[in-house]
mmCIF file of C-alpha atoms and ligand atoms in Angstrom:
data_model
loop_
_atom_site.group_PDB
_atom_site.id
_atom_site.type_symbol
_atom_site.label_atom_id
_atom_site.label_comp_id
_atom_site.label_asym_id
_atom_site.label_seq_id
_atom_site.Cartn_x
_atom_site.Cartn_y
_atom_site.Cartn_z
ATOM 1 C CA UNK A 286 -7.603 -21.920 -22.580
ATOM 2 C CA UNK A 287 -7.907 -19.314 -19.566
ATOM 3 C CA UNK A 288 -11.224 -17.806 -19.444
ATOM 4 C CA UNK A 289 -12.004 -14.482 -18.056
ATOM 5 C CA UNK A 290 -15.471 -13.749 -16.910
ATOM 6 C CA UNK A 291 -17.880 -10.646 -16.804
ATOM 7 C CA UNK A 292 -20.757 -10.251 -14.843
ATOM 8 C CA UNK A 293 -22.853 -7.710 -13.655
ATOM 9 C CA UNK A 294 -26.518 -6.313 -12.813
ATOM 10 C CA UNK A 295 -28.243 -5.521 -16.097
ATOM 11 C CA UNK A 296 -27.343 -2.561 -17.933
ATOM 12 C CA UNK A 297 -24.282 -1.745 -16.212
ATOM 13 C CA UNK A 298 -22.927 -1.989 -19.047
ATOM 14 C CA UNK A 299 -21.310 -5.318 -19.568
ATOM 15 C CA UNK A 300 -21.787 -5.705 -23.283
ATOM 16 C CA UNK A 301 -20.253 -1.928 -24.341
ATOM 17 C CA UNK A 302 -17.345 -2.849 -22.156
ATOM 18 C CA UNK A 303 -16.495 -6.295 -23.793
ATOM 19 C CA UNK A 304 -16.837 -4.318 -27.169
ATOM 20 C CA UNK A 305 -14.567 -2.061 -26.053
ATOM 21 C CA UNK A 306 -11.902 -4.495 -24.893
ATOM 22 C CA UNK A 307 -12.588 -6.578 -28.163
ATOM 23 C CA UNK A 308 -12.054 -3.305 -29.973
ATOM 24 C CA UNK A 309 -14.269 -5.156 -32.251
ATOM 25 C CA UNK A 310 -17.716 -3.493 -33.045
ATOM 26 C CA UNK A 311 -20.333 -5.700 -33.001
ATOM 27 C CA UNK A 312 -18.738 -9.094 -31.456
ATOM 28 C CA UNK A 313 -20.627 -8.612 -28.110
ATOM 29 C CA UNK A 314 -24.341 -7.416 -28.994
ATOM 30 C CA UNK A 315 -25.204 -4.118 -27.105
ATOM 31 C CA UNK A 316 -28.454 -3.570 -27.012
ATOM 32 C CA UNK A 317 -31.162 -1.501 -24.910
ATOM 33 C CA UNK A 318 -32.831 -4.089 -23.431
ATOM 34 C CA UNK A 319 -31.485 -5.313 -19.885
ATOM 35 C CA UNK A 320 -31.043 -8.961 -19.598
ATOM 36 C CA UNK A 321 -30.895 -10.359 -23.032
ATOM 37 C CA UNK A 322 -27.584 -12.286 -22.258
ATOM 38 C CA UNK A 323 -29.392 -15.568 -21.049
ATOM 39 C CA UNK A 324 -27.099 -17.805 -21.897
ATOM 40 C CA UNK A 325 -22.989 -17.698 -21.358
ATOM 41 C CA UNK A 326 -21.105 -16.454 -24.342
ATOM 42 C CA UNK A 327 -17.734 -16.918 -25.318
ATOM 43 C CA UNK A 328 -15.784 -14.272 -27.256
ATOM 44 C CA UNK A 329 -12.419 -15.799 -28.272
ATOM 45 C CA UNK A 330 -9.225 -13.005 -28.195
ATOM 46 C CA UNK A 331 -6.686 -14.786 -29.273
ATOM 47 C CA UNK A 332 -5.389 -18.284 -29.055
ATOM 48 C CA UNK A 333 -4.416 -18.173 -25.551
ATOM 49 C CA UNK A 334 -7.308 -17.113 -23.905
ATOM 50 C CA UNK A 335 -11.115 -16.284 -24.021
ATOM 51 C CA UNK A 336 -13.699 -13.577 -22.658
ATOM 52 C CA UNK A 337 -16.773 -14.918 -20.738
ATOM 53 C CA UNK A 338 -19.782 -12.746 -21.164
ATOM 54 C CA UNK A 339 -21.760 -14.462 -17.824
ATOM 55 C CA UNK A 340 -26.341 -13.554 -17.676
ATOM 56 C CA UNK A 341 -26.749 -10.592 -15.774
ATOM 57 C CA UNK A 342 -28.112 -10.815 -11.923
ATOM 58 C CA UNK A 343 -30.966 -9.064 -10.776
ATOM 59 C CA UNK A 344 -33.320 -8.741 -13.611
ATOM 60 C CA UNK A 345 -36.745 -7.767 -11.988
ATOM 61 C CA UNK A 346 -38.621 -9.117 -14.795
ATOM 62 C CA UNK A 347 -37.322 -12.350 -15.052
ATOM 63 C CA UNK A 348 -39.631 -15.083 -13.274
ATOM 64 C CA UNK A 349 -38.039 -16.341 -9.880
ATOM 65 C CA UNK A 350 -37.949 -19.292 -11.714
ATOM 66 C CA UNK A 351 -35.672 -18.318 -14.769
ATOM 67 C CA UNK A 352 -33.603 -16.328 -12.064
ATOM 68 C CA UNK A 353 -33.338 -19.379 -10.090
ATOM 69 C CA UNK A 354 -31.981 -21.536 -13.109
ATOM 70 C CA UNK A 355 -29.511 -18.592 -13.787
ATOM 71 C CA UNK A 356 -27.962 -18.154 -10.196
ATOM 72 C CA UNK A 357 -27.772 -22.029 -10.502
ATOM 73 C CA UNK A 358 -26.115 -21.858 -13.915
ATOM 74 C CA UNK A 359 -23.549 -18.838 -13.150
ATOM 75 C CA UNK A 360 -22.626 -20.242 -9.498
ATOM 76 C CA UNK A 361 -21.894 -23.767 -10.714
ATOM 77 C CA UNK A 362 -19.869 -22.245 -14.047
ATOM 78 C CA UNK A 363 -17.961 -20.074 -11.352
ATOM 79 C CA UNK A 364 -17.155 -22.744 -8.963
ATOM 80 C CA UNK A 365 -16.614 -25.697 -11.446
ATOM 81 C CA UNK A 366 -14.274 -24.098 -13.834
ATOM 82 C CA UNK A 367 -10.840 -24.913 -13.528
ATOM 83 C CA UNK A 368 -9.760 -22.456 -16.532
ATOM 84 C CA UNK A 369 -11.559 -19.408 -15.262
ATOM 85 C CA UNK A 370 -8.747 -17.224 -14.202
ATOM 86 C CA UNK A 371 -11.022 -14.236 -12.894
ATOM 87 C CA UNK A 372 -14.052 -12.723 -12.544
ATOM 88 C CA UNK A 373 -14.955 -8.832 -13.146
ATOM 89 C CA UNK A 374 -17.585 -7.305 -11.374
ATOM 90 C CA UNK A 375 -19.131 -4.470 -13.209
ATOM 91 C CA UNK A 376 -20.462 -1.787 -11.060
ATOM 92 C CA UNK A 377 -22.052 1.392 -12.318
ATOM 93 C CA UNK A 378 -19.985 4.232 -10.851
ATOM 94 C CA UNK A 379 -22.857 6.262 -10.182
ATOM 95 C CA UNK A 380 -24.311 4.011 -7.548
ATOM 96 C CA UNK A 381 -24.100 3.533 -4.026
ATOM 97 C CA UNK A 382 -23.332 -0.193 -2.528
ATOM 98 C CA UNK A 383 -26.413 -2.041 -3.809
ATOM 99 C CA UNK A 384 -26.989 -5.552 -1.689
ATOM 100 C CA UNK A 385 -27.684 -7.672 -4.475
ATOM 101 C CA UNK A 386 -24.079 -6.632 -5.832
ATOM 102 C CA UNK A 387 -22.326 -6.858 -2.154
ATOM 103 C CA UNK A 388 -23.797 -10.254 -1.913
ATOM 104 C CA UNK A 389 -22.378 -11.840 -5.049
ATOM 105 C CA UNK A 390 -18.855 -10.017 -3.974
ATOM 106 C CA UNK A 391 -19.328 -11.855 -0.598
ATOM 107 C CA UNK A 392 -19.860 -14.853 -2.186
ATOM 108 C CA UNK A 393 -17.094 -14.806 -4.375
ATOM 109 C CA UNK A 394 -14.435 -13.625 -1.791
ATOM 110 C CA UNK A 395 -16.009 -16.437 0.405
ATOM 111 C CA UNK A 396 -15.592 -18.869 -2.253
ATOM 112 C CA UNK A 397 -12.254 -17.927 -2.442
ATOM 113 C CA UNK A 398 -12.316 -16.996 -6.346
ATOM 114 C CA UNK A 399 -10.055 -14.009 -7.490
ATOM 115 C CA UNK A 400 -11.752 -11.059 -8.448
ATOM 116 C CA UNK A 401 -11.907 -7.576 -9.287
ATOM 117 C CA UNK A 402 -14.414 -4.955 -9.494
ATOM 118 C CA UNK A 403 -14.782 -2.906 -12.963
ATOM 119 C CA UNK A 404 -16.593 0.501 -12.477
ATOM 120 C CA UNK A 405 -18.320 1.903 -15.602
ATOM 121 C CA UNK A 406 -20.178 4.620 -17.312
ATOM 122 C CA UNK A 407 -17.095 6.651 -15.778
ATOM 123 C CA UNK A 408 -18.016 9.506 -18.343
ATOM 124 C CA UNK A 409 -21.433 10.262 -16.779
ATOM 125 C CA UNK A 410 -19.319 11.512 -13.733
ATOM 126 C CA UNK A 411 -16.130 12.999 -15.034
ATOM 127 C CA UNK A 412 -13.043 11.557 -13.579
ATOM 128 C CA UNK A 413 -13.076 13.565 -10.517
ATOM 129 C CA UNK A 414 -16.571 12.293 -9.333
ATOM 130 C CA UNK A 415 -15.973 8.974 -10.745
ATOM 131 C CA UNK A 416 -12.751 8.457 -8.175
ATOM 132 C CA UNK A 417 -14.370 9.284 -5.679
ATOM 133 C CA UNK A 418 -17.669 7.164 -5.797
ATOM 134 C CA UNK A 419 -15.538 3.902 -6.769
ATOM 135 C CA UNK A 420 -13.168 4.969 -3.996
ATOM 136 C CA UNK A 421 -16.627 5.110 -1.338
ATOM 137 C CA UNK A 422 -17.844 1.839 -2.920
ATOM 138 C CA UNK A 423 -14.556 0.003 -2.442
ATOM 139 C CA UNK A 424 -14.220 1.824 1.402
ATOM 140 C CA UNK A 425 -17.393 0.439 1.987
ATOM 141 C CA UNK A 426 -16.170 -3.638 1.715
ATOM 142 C CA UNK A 427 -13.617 -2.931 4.481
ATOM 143 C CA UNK A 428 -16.626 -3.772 7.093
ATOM 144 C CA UNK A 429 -16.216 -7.183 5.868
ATOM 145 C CA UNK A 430 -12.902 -7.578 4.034
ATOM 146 C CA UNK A 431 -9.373 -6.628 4.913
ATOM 147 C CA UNK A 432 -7.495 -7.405 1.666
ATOM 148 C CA UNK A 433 -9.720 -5.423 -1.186
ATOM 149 C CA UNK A 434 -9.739 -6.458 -4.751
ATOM 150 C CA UNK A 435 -8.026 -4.432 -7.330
ATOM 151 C CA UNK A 436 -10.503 -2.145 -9.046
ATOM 152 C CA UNK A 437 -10.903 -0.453 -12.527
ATOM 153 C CA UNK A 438 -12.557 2.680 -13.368
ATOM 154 C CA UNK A 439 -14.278 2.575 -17.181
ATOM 155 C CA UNK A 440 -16.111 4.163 -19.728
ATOM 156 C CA UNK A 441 -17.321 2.661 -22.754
ATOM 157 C CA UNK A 442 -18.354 5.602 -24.470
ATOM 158 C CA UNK A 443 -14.782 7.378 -23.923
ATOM 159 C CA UNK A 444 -12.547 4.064 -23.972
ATOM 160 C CA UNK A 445 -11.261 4.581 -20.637
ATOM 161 C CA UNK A 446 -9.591 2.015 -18.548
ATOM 162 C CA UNK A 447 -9.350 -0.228 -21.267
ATOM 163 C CA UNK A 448 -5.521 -0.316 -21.004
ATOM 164 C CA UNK A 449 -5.719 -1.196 -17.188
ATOM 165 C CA UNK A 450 -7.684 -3.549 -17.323
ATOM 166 C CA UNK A 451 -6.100 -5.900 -20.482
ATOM 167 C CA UNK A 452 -2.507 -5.295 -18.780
ATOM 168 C CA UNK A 453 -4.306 -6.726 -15.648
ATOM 169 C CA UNK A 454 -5.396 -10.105 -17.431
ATOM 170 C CA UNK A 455 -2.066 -9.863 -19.233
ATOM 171 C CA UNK A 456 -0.476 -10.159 -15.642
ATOM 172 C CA UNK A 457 -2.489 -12.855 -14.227
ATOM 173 C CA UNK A 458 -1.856 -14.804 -17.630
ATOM 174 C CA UNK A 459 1.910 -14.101 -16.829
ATOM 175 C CA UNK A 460 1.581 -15.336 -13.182
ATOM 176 C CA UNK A 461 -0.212 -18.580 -14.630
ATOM 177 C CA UNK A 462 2.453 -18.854 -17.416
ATOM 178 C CA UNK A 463 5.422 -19.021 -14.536
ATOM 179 C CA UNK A 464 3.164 -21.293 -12.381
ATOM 180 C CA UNK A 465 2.797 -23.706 -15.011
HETATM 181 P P1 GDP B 207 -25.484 -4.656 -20.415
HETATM 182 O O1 GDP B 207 -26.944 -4.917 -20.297
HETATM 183 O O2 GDP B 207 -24.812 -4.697 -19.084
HETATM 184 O O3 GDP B 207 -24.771 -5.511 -21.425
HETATM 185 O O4 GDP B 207 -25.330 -3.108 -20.858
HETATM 186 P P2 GDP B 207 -25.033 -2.446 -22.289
HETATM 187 O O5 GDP B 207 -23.594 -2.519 -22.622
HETATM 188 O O6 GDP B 207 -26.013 -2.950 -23.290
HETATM 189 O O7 GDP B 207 -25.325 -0.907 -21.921
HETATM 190 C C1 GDP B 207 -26.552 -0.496 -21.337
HETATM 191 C C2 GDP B 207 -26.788 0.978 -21.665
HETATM 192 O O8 GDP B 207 -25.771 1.790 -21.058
HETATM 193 C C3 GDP B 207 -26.726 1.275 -23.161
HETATM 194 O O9 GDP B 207 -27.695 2.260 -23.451
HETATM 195 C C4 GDP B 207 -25.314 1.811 -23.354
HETATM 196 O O10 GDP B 207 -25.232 2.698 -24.433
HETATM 197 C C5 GDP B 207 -25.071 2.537 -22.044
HETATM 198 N N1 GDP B 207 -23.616 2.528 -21.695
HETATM 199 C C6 GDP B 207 -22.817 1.456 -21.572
HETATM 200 N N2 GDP B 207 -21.553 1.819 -21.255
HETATM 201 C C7 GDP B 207 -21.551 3.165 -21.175
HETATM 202 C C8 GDP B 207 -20.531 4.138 -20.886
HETATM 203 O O11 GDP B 207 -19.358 3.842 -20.628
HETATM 204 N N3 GDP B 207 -20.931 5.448 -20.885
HETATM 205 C C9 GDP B 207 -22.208 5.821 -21.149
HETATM 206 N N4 GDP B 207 -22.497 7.134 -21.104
HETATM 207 N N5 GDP B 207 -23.185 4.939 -21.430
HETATM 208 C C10 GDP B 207 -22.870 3.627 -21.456
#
């Protein structure tokens, strides 16, 4: 079964958005404490393919060692998975480029696994503002990269993007459909 992974700093909002594109209250846990998904969670769609809710990165309060085992955990699951079809990187669209977040992107485009970026909390911006930061935060990889990833603007609380981004894995199942 193709897998589709989510990852993200804690509290980005990783868990409301895989609710949202469940559209099933209460299969991913929200809660208000950042980090509590330790260990990698599988939320099955359909019969075709699955949802991959990955720990999130950069949680101060986690020992080095925990974070250690955790980099080790996600990086090997990343790079070892045959039926992992894409990764979403879940940005808050309120922030500027952050390094910890650049870094994994580096590493991913470097490791030559496909990608996107997902920008929530869209709502705490209005659409207007929302455009523009994701637009400054994409800009911002062209230092580095020439082809950009797609990218998705979300929110949660207003179930926005949710559309964009299930035709988008509906596409890339497509694509892997044909290959096949
Ligand atoms: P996770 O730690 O990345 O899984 O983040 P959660 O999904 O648990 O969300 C963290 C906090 O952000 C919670 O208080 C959510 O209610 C809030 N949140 C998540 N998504 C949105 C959104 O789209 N809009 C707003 N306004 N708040 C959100």
């Amino acid at each position: 079964k193709t897998e589709y992974a989510f990852i993200g700093r804690s509290n980005v909002g990783k868990s409301s958005l895989i609710n949202m594109l469940c559209n099933h209250k209460g299969l991913a846990k929200t809660s208000a404490t950042p980090g509590k998904t330790l260990l990698i969670n599988h939320f099955i769609i359909n019969n075709e393919w699955y949802l991959v809710d990955l720990p999130g990165y950069g949680f101060a309060k986690r020992s080095k060692t925990v974070q250690k085992q955790l980099e080790q955990m996600i990086s090997s699951y990343i790079l070892q998975r045959p039926q992992l079809a894409n990764v979403f990187v879940l940005i808050d669209v309120r922030h500027d480029q952050q390094k910890i977040d650049r870094e994994f992107v580096d590493w991913l485009g470097e490791s030559g696994v496909p990608f996107c970026i997902v920008f929530t909390k869209a709502d705490k911006l209005g659409p207007v503002k929302a455009r523009m930061n994701a637009e400054k935060w994409m800009h911002a990889l062209e230092d580095r990269w020439v082809e950009l990833p797609p990218y998705f603007i979300t929110s949660s609380e207003k179930k926005l993007g949710r559309d964009d981004v299930l035709d988008y894995i509906d596409q890339i199942n497509k694509s892997l459909e044909e290959a096949e």
